[in-house]
Coordinates of C-alpha atoms in Angstrom, one line a residue:
M1 CA 20.5 8.1 15.0
I2 CA 18.8 6.5 18.0
L3 CA 20.6 8.8 20.4
Q4 CA 19.6 11.9 18.4
Y5 CA 16.0 10.7 18.2
L6 CA 16.0 10.1 22.0
A7 CA 17.5 13.5 22.7
S8 CA 14.9 15.4 20.7
D9 CA 12.8 16.4 23.7
L10 CA 12.0 15.1 27.2
T11 CA 8.3 14.5 26.4
G12 CA 9.3 12.4 23.5
I13 CA 11.6 10.3 25.6
R14 CA 8.9 9.7 28.1
H15 CA 6.6 8.5 25.3
I16 CA 9.3 6.2 24.0
I17 CA 9.9 4.7 27.4
A18 CA 6.2 4.2 27.9
R19 CA 5.8 2.5 24.6
T20 CA 8.8 0.3 25.2
V21 CA 7.5 -0.7 28.6
L22 CA 4.1 -1.5 27.0
V23 CA 5.7 -3.7 24.3
V24 CA 7.8 -5.6 26.8
A25 CA 4.9 -6.0 29.3
V26 CA 2.5 -7.4 26.7
F27 CA 5.1 -9.8 25.5
C28 CA 5.9 -10.9 29.0
V29 CA 2.3 -11.4 29.9
N30 CA 1.7 -13.6 26.8
S31 CA 4.9 -15.6 27.5
V32 CA 4.1 -16.2 31.2
I33 CA 0.6 -17.4 30.4
V34 CA 1.6 -19.8 27.7
I35 CA 4.6 -21.2 29.6
A36 CA 2.5 -21.6 32.7
A37 CA -0.1 -23.5 30.6
S38 CA 2.6 -25.7 29.1
D39 CA 3.5 -27.0 32.6
Y40 CA 0.3 -29.0 32.4
T41 CA 1.1 -30.5 28.9
G42 CA 4.6 -31.8 29.5
G43 CA 6.3 -28.5 28.6
F44 CA 4.7 -28.3 25.1
A45 CA 2.7 -25.1 24.2
A46 CA -0.3 -25.5 22.0
L47 CA -0.4 -21.8 21.0
W48 CA 2.4 -19.2 21.2
S49 CA 0.8 -15.7 21.0
A50 CA 3.7 -13.6 22.3
N51 CA 5.4 -13.2 19.0
A52 CA 2.2 -12.2 17.3
S53 CA 1.7 -9.4 19.8
L54 CA 5.3 -8.2 19.3
I55 CA 4.9 -8.1 15.5
F56 CA 1.7 -6.2 15.8
M57 CA 3.3 -3.6 18.1
L58 CA 6.2 -3.2 15.7
M59 CA 3.6 -2.4 13.0
L60 CA 1.8 0.0 15.3
F61 CA 4.7 2.0 16.8
P62 CA 7.5 4.2 15.2
R63 CA 10.1 2.2 13.3
K64 CA 13.0 4.2 14.8
E65 CA 12.1 2.8 18.2
H66 CA 12.1 -0.9 17.1
I67 CA 15.6 -1.6 18.3
L68 CA 14.6 -0.6 21.8
Y69 CA 11.6 -2.8 21.7
C70 CA 13.6 -5.8 20.4
A71 CA 16.3 -5.3 23.0
G72 CA 13.7 -5.0 25.8
V73 CA 11.8 -8.1 24.6
F74 CA 15.1 -10.1 24.3
L75 CA 16.0 -9.3 27.9
A76 CA 12.5 -9.9 29.2
S77 CA 12.2 -13.2 27.2
L78 CA 15.6 -14.3 28.6
T79 CA 14.5 -13.5 32.1
V80 CA 11.2 -15.4 31.7
N81 CA 12.9 -18.4 30.3
L82 CA 15.5 -18.5 33.0
F83 CA 12.9 -18.2 35.7
S84 CA 11.0 -21.1 34.0
D85 CA 14.1 -23.3 34.6
F86 CA 15.4 -23.4 31.0
P87 CA 19.2 -23.7 30.7
L88 CA 21.0 -20.5 29.8
Q89 CA 21.9 -21.7 26.3
T90 CA 18.2 -22.7 25.6
A91 CA 16.9 -19.4 27.1
I92 CA 19.3 -17.4 24.8
F93 CA 18.3 -19.3 21.7
Y94 CA 14.6 -19.2 22.5
S95 CA 14.8 -15.4 23.2
L96 CA 16.8 -14.8 20.0
S97 CA 14.4 -16.8 17.9
N98 CA 11.4 -14.8 19.2
V99 CA 13.0 -11.5 18.3
L100 CA 14.3 -12.8 15.0
E101 CA 10.9 -14.1 14.0
A102 CA 9.2 -10.8 14.9
V103 CA 11.7 -8.7 12.9
L104 CA 11.6 -10.9 9.8
A105 CA 7.8 -11.1 9.8
Y106 CA 7.4 -7.4 10.3
H107 CA 9.6 -6.4 7.4
I108 CA 8.0 -9.0 5.0
I109 CA 4.4 -8.3 5.8
V110 CA 4.8 -4.5 5.8
R111 CA 5.9 -4.9 2.2
L112 CA 2.8 -6.8 1.5
G113 CA 0.7 -4.0 2.9
F114 CA -0.9 -6.1 5.6
P115 CA -0.8 -3.4 8.3
K116 CA -3.0 -1.1 6.2
T117 CA -5.4 -3.5 4.5
G118 CA -5.5 -6.7 6.7
L119 CA -6.5 -10.1 5.3
Y120 CA -9.3 -8.8 3.1
N121 CA -8.7 -10.8 0.0
P122 CA -7.7 -14.3 -0.8
A123 CA -4.3 -13.3 -2.4
Q124 CA -3.2 -11.5 0.8
L125 CA -4.4 -14.4 2.9
A126 CA -2.3 -16.8 0.9
K127 CA 0.7 -14.6 1.0
F128 CA 0.4 -14.1 4.8
G129 CA 0.1 -17.9 5.2
I130 CA 3.3 -18.4 3.3
V131 CA 5.1 -15.7 5.2
A132 CA 4.0 -17.2 8.5
V133 CA 5.3 -20.7 7.5
I134 CA 8.6 -19.3 6.4
V135 CA 9.3 -17.1 9.5
T136 CA 8.1 -19.8 12.0
A137 CA 10.3 -22.4 10.2
I138 CA 13.3 -20.1 10.6
S139 CA 12.4 -19.3 14.2
A140 CA 11.8 -23.0 15.0
T141 CA 15.2 -23.9 13.5
T142 CA 17.0 -21.2 15.6
A143 CA 15.2 -22.3 18.8
S144 CA 15.9 -26.0 18.3
L145 CA 19.6 -25.4 17.9
G146 CA 19.7 -24.5 21.6
S147 CA 17.2 -27.1 22.8
N148 CA 18.4 -30.0 25.0
E149 CA 15.6 -32.2 23.4
G150 CA 15.9 -33.8 20.1
F151 CA 16.1 -31.3 17.2
G152 CA 13.1 -32.8 15.3
K153 CA 10.8 -33.0 18.3
S154 CA 11.7 -29.5 19.4
W155 CA 11.4 -28.1 15.9
L156 CA 7.9 -29.6 15.3
S157 CA 6.6 -28.4 18.7
W158 CA 7.9 -24.9 18.2
F159 CA 6.8 -24.7 14.6
G160 CA 3.2 -25.9 15.3
S161 CA 2.5 -23.6 18.3
D162 CA 4.2 -20.6 16.8
L163 CA 2.5 -20.9 13.4
L164 CA -0.9 -21.2 15.0
G165 CA -0.2 -18.2 17.2
L166 CA 0.8 -16.1 14.2
L167 CA -2.1 -17.3 12.0
I168 CA -4.7 -16.7 14.7
F169 CA -3.5 -13.8 16.8
L170 CA -1.7 -11.4 14.4
P171 CA -4.7 -11.1 12.0
C172 CA -6.9 -10.7 15.1
F173 CA -4.8 -7.9 16.5
N174 CA -4.7 -6.2 13.1
I175 CA -8.5 -6.5 12.5
V176 CA -9.4 -5.3 16.0
H177 CA -7.1 -2.3 15.5
A178 CA -8.6 -1.6 12.1
T179 CA -12.1 -1.8 13.6
L180 CA -11.4 0.5 16.5
T181 CA -9.6 3.1 14.4
G182 CA -12.2 3.0 11.6
A183 CA -9.8 1.8 8.9
E184 CA -12.3 -0.8 7.9
K185 CA -15.7 0.6 8.6
Y186 CA -17.8 -2.3 7.4
I187 CA -16.3 -4.9 9.8
W188 CA -18.2 -4.0 13.0
P189 CA -21.2 -1.7 12.6
N190 CA -21.8 0.2 15.8
N191 CA -25.5 -0.8 15.9
R192 CA -24.6 -4.6 15.9
R193 CA -22.5 -4.8 19.1
L194 CA -25.2 -6.7 20.9
E195 CA -25.5 -9.2 18.1
F196 CA -21.7 -9.6 18.0
A197 CA -21.6 -10.4 21.7
A198 CA -24.5 -12.9 21.3
V199 CA -22.8 -14.7 18.4
L200 CA -19.5 -15.0 20.4
L201 CA -21.5 -16.3 23.4
L202 CA -23.0 -18.9 21.2
V203 CA -19.5 -19.9 20.0
F204 CA -18.4 -20.2 23.6
A205 CA -21.4 -22.2 24.6
V206 CA -21.3 -24.7 21.7
S207 CA -17.5 -25.2 21.9
S208 CA -17.7 -25.8 25.6
A209 CA -20.5 -28.3 25.2
A210 CA -18.7 -30.1 22.4
L211 CA -15.3 -30.2 24.1
V212 CA -16.1 -30.8 27.8
Q213 CA -17.2 -34.4 27.2
S214 CA -15.8 -37.4 25.3
I215 CA -18.7 -39.7 25.2
I216 CA -20.3 -38.4 22.0
P217 CA -18.0 -37.0 19.2
L218 CA -19.3 -33.5 18.8
L219 CA -16.1 -31.6 17.7
F220 CA -17.8 -30.8 14.3
L221 CA -20.5 -28.8 16.1
T222 CA -18.1 -25.9 16.7
A223 CA -18.0 -25.1 13.0
I224 CA -21.7 -24.1 13.0
P225 CA -21.4 -21.0 15.4
V226 CA -18.0 -20.2 13.8
F227 CA -19.6 -20.0 10.4
I228 CA -22.4 -17.8 11.8
A229 CA -19.8 -15.4 13.2
V230 CA -17.9 -15.5 9.8
F231 CA -21.0 -14.7 7.7
R232 CA -22.3 -12.0 10.1
F233 CA -19.0 -10.3 10.9
G234 CA -16.5 -11.3 8.3
P235 CA -12.8 -11.4 9.3
L236 CA -13.5 -10.0 12.8
G237 CA -16.0 -12.8 13.4
A238 CA -13.6 -15.4 12.1
M239 CA -10.8 -14.3 14.3
A240 CA -12.8 -13.8 17.5
S241 CA -14.7 -17.1 17.1
T242 CA -11.5 -19.1 16.3
I243 CA -9.7 -17.6 19.4
I244 CA -12.7 -18.6 21.6
V245 CA -12.6 -22.1 20.3
A246 CA -8.9 -22.3 20.7
I247 CA -8.9 -21.0 24.3
V248 CA -11.8 -23.4 25.3
A249 CA -10.2 -26.4 23.5
E250 CA -6.8 -25.7 25.1
F251 CA -8.2 -25.1 28.6
L252 CA -10.4 -28.1 28.7
T253 CA -7.7 -30.4 27.2
I254 CA -5.2 -29.2 29.7
S255 CA -7.7 -29.7 32.5
G256 CA -8.2 -33.3 31.3
F257 CA -11.7 -32.9 29.7
G258 CA -12.9 -33.7 26.2
P259 CA -12.2 -36.1 23.4
I260 CA -8.6 -34.9 22.8
A261 CA -7.6 -35.4 26.5
A262 CA -9.2 -38.8 26.4
L263 CA -7.0 -40.0 23.6
D264 CA -4.8 -43.1 24.4
A265 CA -1.6 -41.3 23.4
S266 CA 1.3 -39.4 24.7
Q267 CA 1.0 -35.8 25.9
I268 CA 2.9 -34.4 22.9
T269 CA 0.6 -36.4 20.5
K270 CA -2.4 -34.8 22.3
I271 CA -0.9 -31.4 21.8
Y272 CA -0.4 -32.1 18.1
V273 CA -4.0 -33.2 17.8
L274 CA -5.2 -30.1 19.6
Q275 CA -3.1 -27.9 17.3
A276 CA -4.5 -29.7 14.2
Y277 CA -8.0 -29.2 15.5
I278 CA -7.5 -25.5 16.1
A279 CA -5.8 -25.2 12.7
S280 CA -8.8 -26.8 11.0
Q281 CA -11.1 -24.3 12.6
L282 CA -8.9 -21.5 11.4
M283 CA -8.6 -22.9 7.9
L284 CA -12.4 -23.2 7.7
A285 CA -13.1 -19.8 9.0
L286 CA -10.4 -17.4 7.6
P287 CA -10.6 -18.2 3.9
I288 CA -14.4 -17.8 3.8
A289 CA -14.1 -14.6 5.8
S290 CA -11.5 -13.4 3.4
L291 CA -13.7 -14.1 0.4
L292 CA -16.7 -12.5 2.0
A293 CA -14.7 -9.4 3.0
D294 CA -13.2 -9.2 -0.5
R295 CA -16.7 -9.3 -2.0
Q296 CA -17.9 -6.7 0.5
S297 CA -14.9 -4.5 -0.4
K298 CA -15.8 -4.8 -4.1
V299 CA -19.4 -4.0 -3.4
D300 CA -18.4 -1.0 -1.4
K301 CA -16.2 0.2 -4.2
I302 CA -19.1 -0.2 -6.7
I303 CA -21.4 1.7 -4.4
E304 CA -18.8 4.5 -4.0
H305 CA -18.4 4.6 -7.7
E306 CA -22.1 4.8 -8.3
K307 CA -22.3 7.6 -5.7
L308 CA -19.5 9.4 -7.5
L309 CA -21.2 9.0 -10.9
R310 CA -24.5 10.1 -9.4
S311 CA -22.9 13.1 -7.9
M312 CA -21.1 14.0 -11.2
A313 CA -24.4 13.6 -13.1
E314 CA -26.3 15.8 -10.6
K315 CA -23.5 18.4 -10.8
A316 CA -23.6 18.3 -14.6
H317 CA -27.4 18.6 -14.4
R318 CA -27.3 21.5 -12.0
K319 CA -24.7 23.1 -14.3
A320 CA -26.9 22.6 -17.3
D321 CA -29.9 24.0 -15.5
A322 CA -27.9 27.0 -14.4
A323 CA -26.7 27.6 -17.9
K324 CA -30.2 27.2 -19.2
L325 CA -31.5 29.6 -16.6
Q326 CA -28.8 32.1 -17.4
K327 CA -29.6 31.8 -21.1
I328 CA -33.3 32.5 -20.3
R329 CA -32.4 35.5 -18.2
L330 CA -30.2 36.8 -21.0
L331 CA -32.9 36.3 -23.5
A332 CA -35.4 38.0 -21.2
R333 CA -33.3 41.1 -20.6
D334 CA -32.4 43.9 -23.0
E335 CA -28.6 44.3 -22.7
L336 CA -28.5 48.1 -23.4
T337 CA -31.4 49.3 -21.2
G338 CA -31.6 46.5 -18.6
L339 CA -35.4 46.3 -19.3
S340 CA -37.2 43.2 -20.5
S341 CA -36.3 42.1 -24.1
R342 CA -38.9 42.2 -26.8
R343 CA -39.4 38.5 -26.8
H344 CA -39.9 38.4 -23.0
I345 CA -42.3 41.3 -22.7
M346 CA -44.4 40.1 -25.7
E347 CA -44.7 36.7 -24.1
Q348 CA -45.7 38.2 -20.8
S349 CA -48.2 40.5 -22.6
E350 CA -49.9 37.6 -24.3
Q351 CA -50.2 35.7 -21.0
A352 CA -51.5 38.8 -19.3
F353 CA -54.1 39.4 -22.0
Q354 CA -55.3 35.8 -21.8
R355 CA -55.7 36.1 -18.0
A356 CA -57.6 39.4 -18.4
Q357 CA -59.9 37.9 -21.0
S358 CA -60.6 34.7 -19.1
G359 CA -61.0 36.3 -15.7
R360 CA -62.8 39.5 -16.8
R361 CA -59.9 41.5 -15.5
V362 CA -58.6 44.8 -16.8
L363 CA -55.3 45.2 -18.6
S364 CA -53.6 48.4 -19.8
I365 CA -50.7 48.7 -22.2
A366 CA -48.7 51.7 -23.2
I367 CA -46.2 52.2 -26.0
F368 CA -43.8 55.1 -25.9
D369 CA -40.8 56.1 -28.0
V370 CA -38.2 58.8 -28.0
D371 CA -39.1 62.0 -29.7
E372 CA -36.8 62.9 -32.7
F373 CA -34.3 60.2 -31.8
K374 CA -32.9 60.3 -35.3
S375 CA -31.9 63.9 -34.7
V376 CA -30.1 63.0 -31.5
N377 CA -28.1 60.3 -33.4
D378 CA -27.3 62.6 -36.3
Q379 CA -26.3 65.5 -34.0
F380 CA -24.4 63.6 -31.2
G381 CA -23.6 60.2 -32.7
H382 CA -24.9 56.7 -32.1
A383 CA -22.8 56.3 -29.0
V384 CA -24.7 59.2 -27.3
G385 CA -27.9 57.7 -28.7
D386 CA -27.1 54.5 -26.8
E387 CA -26.4 56.4 -23.7
I388 CA -29.8 58.1 -24.0
L389 CA -31.5 54.7 -24.3
S390 CA -29.5 53.4 -21.3
M391 CA -30.6 56.4 -19.3
I392 CA -34.2 55.8 -20.2
G393 CA -33.8 52.2 -19.0
K394 CA -32.5 53.4 -15.6
V395 CA -35.4 55.9 -15.2
A396 CA -37.9 53.3 -16.2
R397 CA -36.6 50.7 -13.7
R398 CA -36.7 53.2 -10.9
S399 CA -40.3 54.2 -11.8
Q400 CA -41.5 50.7 -12.4
T401 CA -44.2 49.5 -9.9
R402 CA -44.6 46.0 -8.6
K403 CA -47.4 45.2 -11.1
Q404 CA -45.7 46.8 -14.1
L405 CA -43.3 45.3 -16.6
I406 CA -41.4 47.6 -19.0
G407 CA -39.5 46.4 -22.0
R408 CA -37.8 47.6 -25.1
I409 CA -39.6 46.4 -28.3
G410 CA -37.7 48.3 -31.0
G411 CA -34.8 50.7 -31.5
E412 CA -36.2 53.6 -29.4
E413 CA -39.6 52.1 -28.8
F414 CA -40.8 50.8 -25.4
L415 CA -43.8 48.9 -24.0
V416 CA -45.3 49.2 -20.6
L417 CA -47.4 46.2 -19.4
M418 CA -49.9 47.0 -16.6
P419 CA -52.1 44.1 -15.5
D420 CA -55.0 44.8 -13.2
T421 CA -54.6 48.5 -13.8
S422 CA -57.5 50.7 -15.0
I423 CA -57.0 53.2 -17.8
A424 CA -57.1 56.1 -15.3
E425 CA -54.4 54.4 -13.1
A426 CA -52.4 53.6 -16.1
E427 CA -52.6 57.2 -17.4
A428 CA -51.2 58.5 -14.1
Q429 CA -48.4 55.9 -14.1
V430 CA -47.3 56.5 -17.7
E431 CA -47.5 60.2 -17.2
T432 CA -45.2 60.0 -14.2
L433 CA -42.7 57.9 -16.2
R434 CA -42.9 60.4 -19.1
L435 CA -42.2 63.4 -16.8
A436 CA -39.3 61.5 -15.2
I437 CA -37.7 60.8 -18.6
M438 CA -38.2 64.4 -19.6
N439 CA -36.4 65.7 -16.5
A440 CA -33.5 63.2 -16.9
R441 CA -30.1 64.3 -18.3
L442 CA -26.9 62.5 -19.3
P443 CA -24.5 63.2 -16.4
D444 CA -21.5 64.5 -18.4
R445 CA -23.3 66.0 -21.4
G446 CA -26.5 67.5 -20.0
I447 CA -28.4 66.1 -22.9
G448 CA -32.1 65.2 -22.4
V449 CA -35.0 63.9 -24.5
T450 CA -38.7 63.6 -24.3
V451 CA -41.0 60.7 -25.1
S452 CA -44.5 60.4 -26.6
A453 CA -46.8 57.6 -25.4
G454 CA -50.0 55.9 -26.5
L455 CA -52.2 54.0 -24.0
A456 CA -54.8 51.3 -24.6
E457 CA -57.1 49.1 -22.5
S458 CA -57.9 45.4 -23.1
S459 CA -61.7 45.9 -23.1
G460 CA -61.6 47.5 -26.5
A461 CA -59.6 44.7 -28.2
D462 CA -60.3 41.0 -29.2
D463 CA -56.7 40.0 -29.0
L464 CA -53.2 41.4 -28.1
K465 CA -52.4 42.3 -31.6
K466 CA -55.5 44.6 -31.8
M467 CA -54.6 46.1 -28.4
L468 CA -51.1 46.9 -29.5
L469 CA -52.4 48.4 -32.6
L470 CA -54.7 50.7 -30.6
A471 CA -51.8 51.8 -28.4
D472 CA -49.7 52.4 -31.5
I473 CA -52.4 54.5 -33.1
A474 CA -52.6 56.6 -29.8
L475 CA -48.8 57.0 -29.9
Y476 CA -48.9 58.4 -33.4
A477 CA -51.7 60.7 -32.3
A478 CA -49.4 62.0 -29.6
K479 CA -46.7 62.6 -32.1
H480 CA -49.0 64.5 -34.4
A481 CA -50.3 66.6 -31.5
G482 CA -46.8 68.0 -30.8
R483 CA -44.9 65.2 -29.1
N484 CA -43.9 64.9 -25.4
R485 CA -47.4 63.9 -24.4
L486 CA -49.6 60.9 -23.7
E487 CA -52.7 60.0 -25.7
I488 CA -55.4 57.4 -24.9
A489 CA -56.8 55.1 -27.6
A490 CA -60.4 55.8 -28.4

């Protein structure tokens, strides 16, 4: 399977080689730094970060390539241990325990979902702590089997440094990766980078001041800036501040400064005290950060849920408004003719009449209906009658001016509303419409009709009802005068 994967294409092979070299190089750098530092502490390492970096890169890179990474790391670890003057047997067991720990930890914490979610709730934090204890205990047992020192002493030293390395560095690598890739957007807001740097500088300054001298016991002071980092930046602040405290504490202790270096005890005892101090900082910071992050995650979910509900409500409201508007439009439109419905044009007529009365403005209204429409229905049928009414609607819509509103108010009866239009202007407009209807014909049948109209002006009426009555009287006068004509109310 590996050979087929490698043979897929040359570009892929180059990428695989590059990733393998990166994994091995990062592990080697971590190992060399820690081993070099242990030379000043009697061969005991306070923190072992190399395995944490290997586990993180196993999470990050393709699973099919893991066998290459592990083989490369084993050989590199063996080389580093041999160059550090460890016996061959010890170097083999140390290298094997490093790879074994990384593989075990990777498979367990992947199942827990740690690579995707990080330590953002107390349950995951507790599970990760248990996993770290189990895999480091197995790793320490494997390494101690090949050690020339006593099993118990070797096991305890390996277990302490390795466990601290996992608990501090693996979550840190994961959190930084989640931050940079945007997987956890709330960890490090872009507009707070300066504040983040200032808080970490404060952690460095306070921890340096507390750990550089042994006259006054000030180790408790480091908790203050660590808590500030936790409360301001959650898990990222917890990890970054704990790493700074750990590096400062280990460097100053190795260099012979501070209260831990001043202890009247063996070097290994000092290392145990240093590990206990770093562990106490981590155990103070990480659970609080986990609780805060879990709360923030729940708050974010509530906010997202509220946004979703608000969006759904707005969508439903828009849908209801659209349906209401559509209903109003349907009610305002006569389906057969496409003109205004009776209800709509009567409402508009009432409003226009009130505006004309209050503003001393002129208003003209015309009523027209189809001449001898009953004969059309009797002779050609009601379907043709409907076609005639539809044709009249099309003619009326084409003839309708910007000020006009034309609607159907009965079977074959229509109303023309003409605001701000004098009786003379209205007469010309209605006459134009009458002639247009008279000249219109059904396309397939060649059937045409005429209309008679009555015209009235608002100045001769006290209300709209009276004005419509005047127009209706004029309409009947047109009918009695021979039809196909317009009459103006007296």
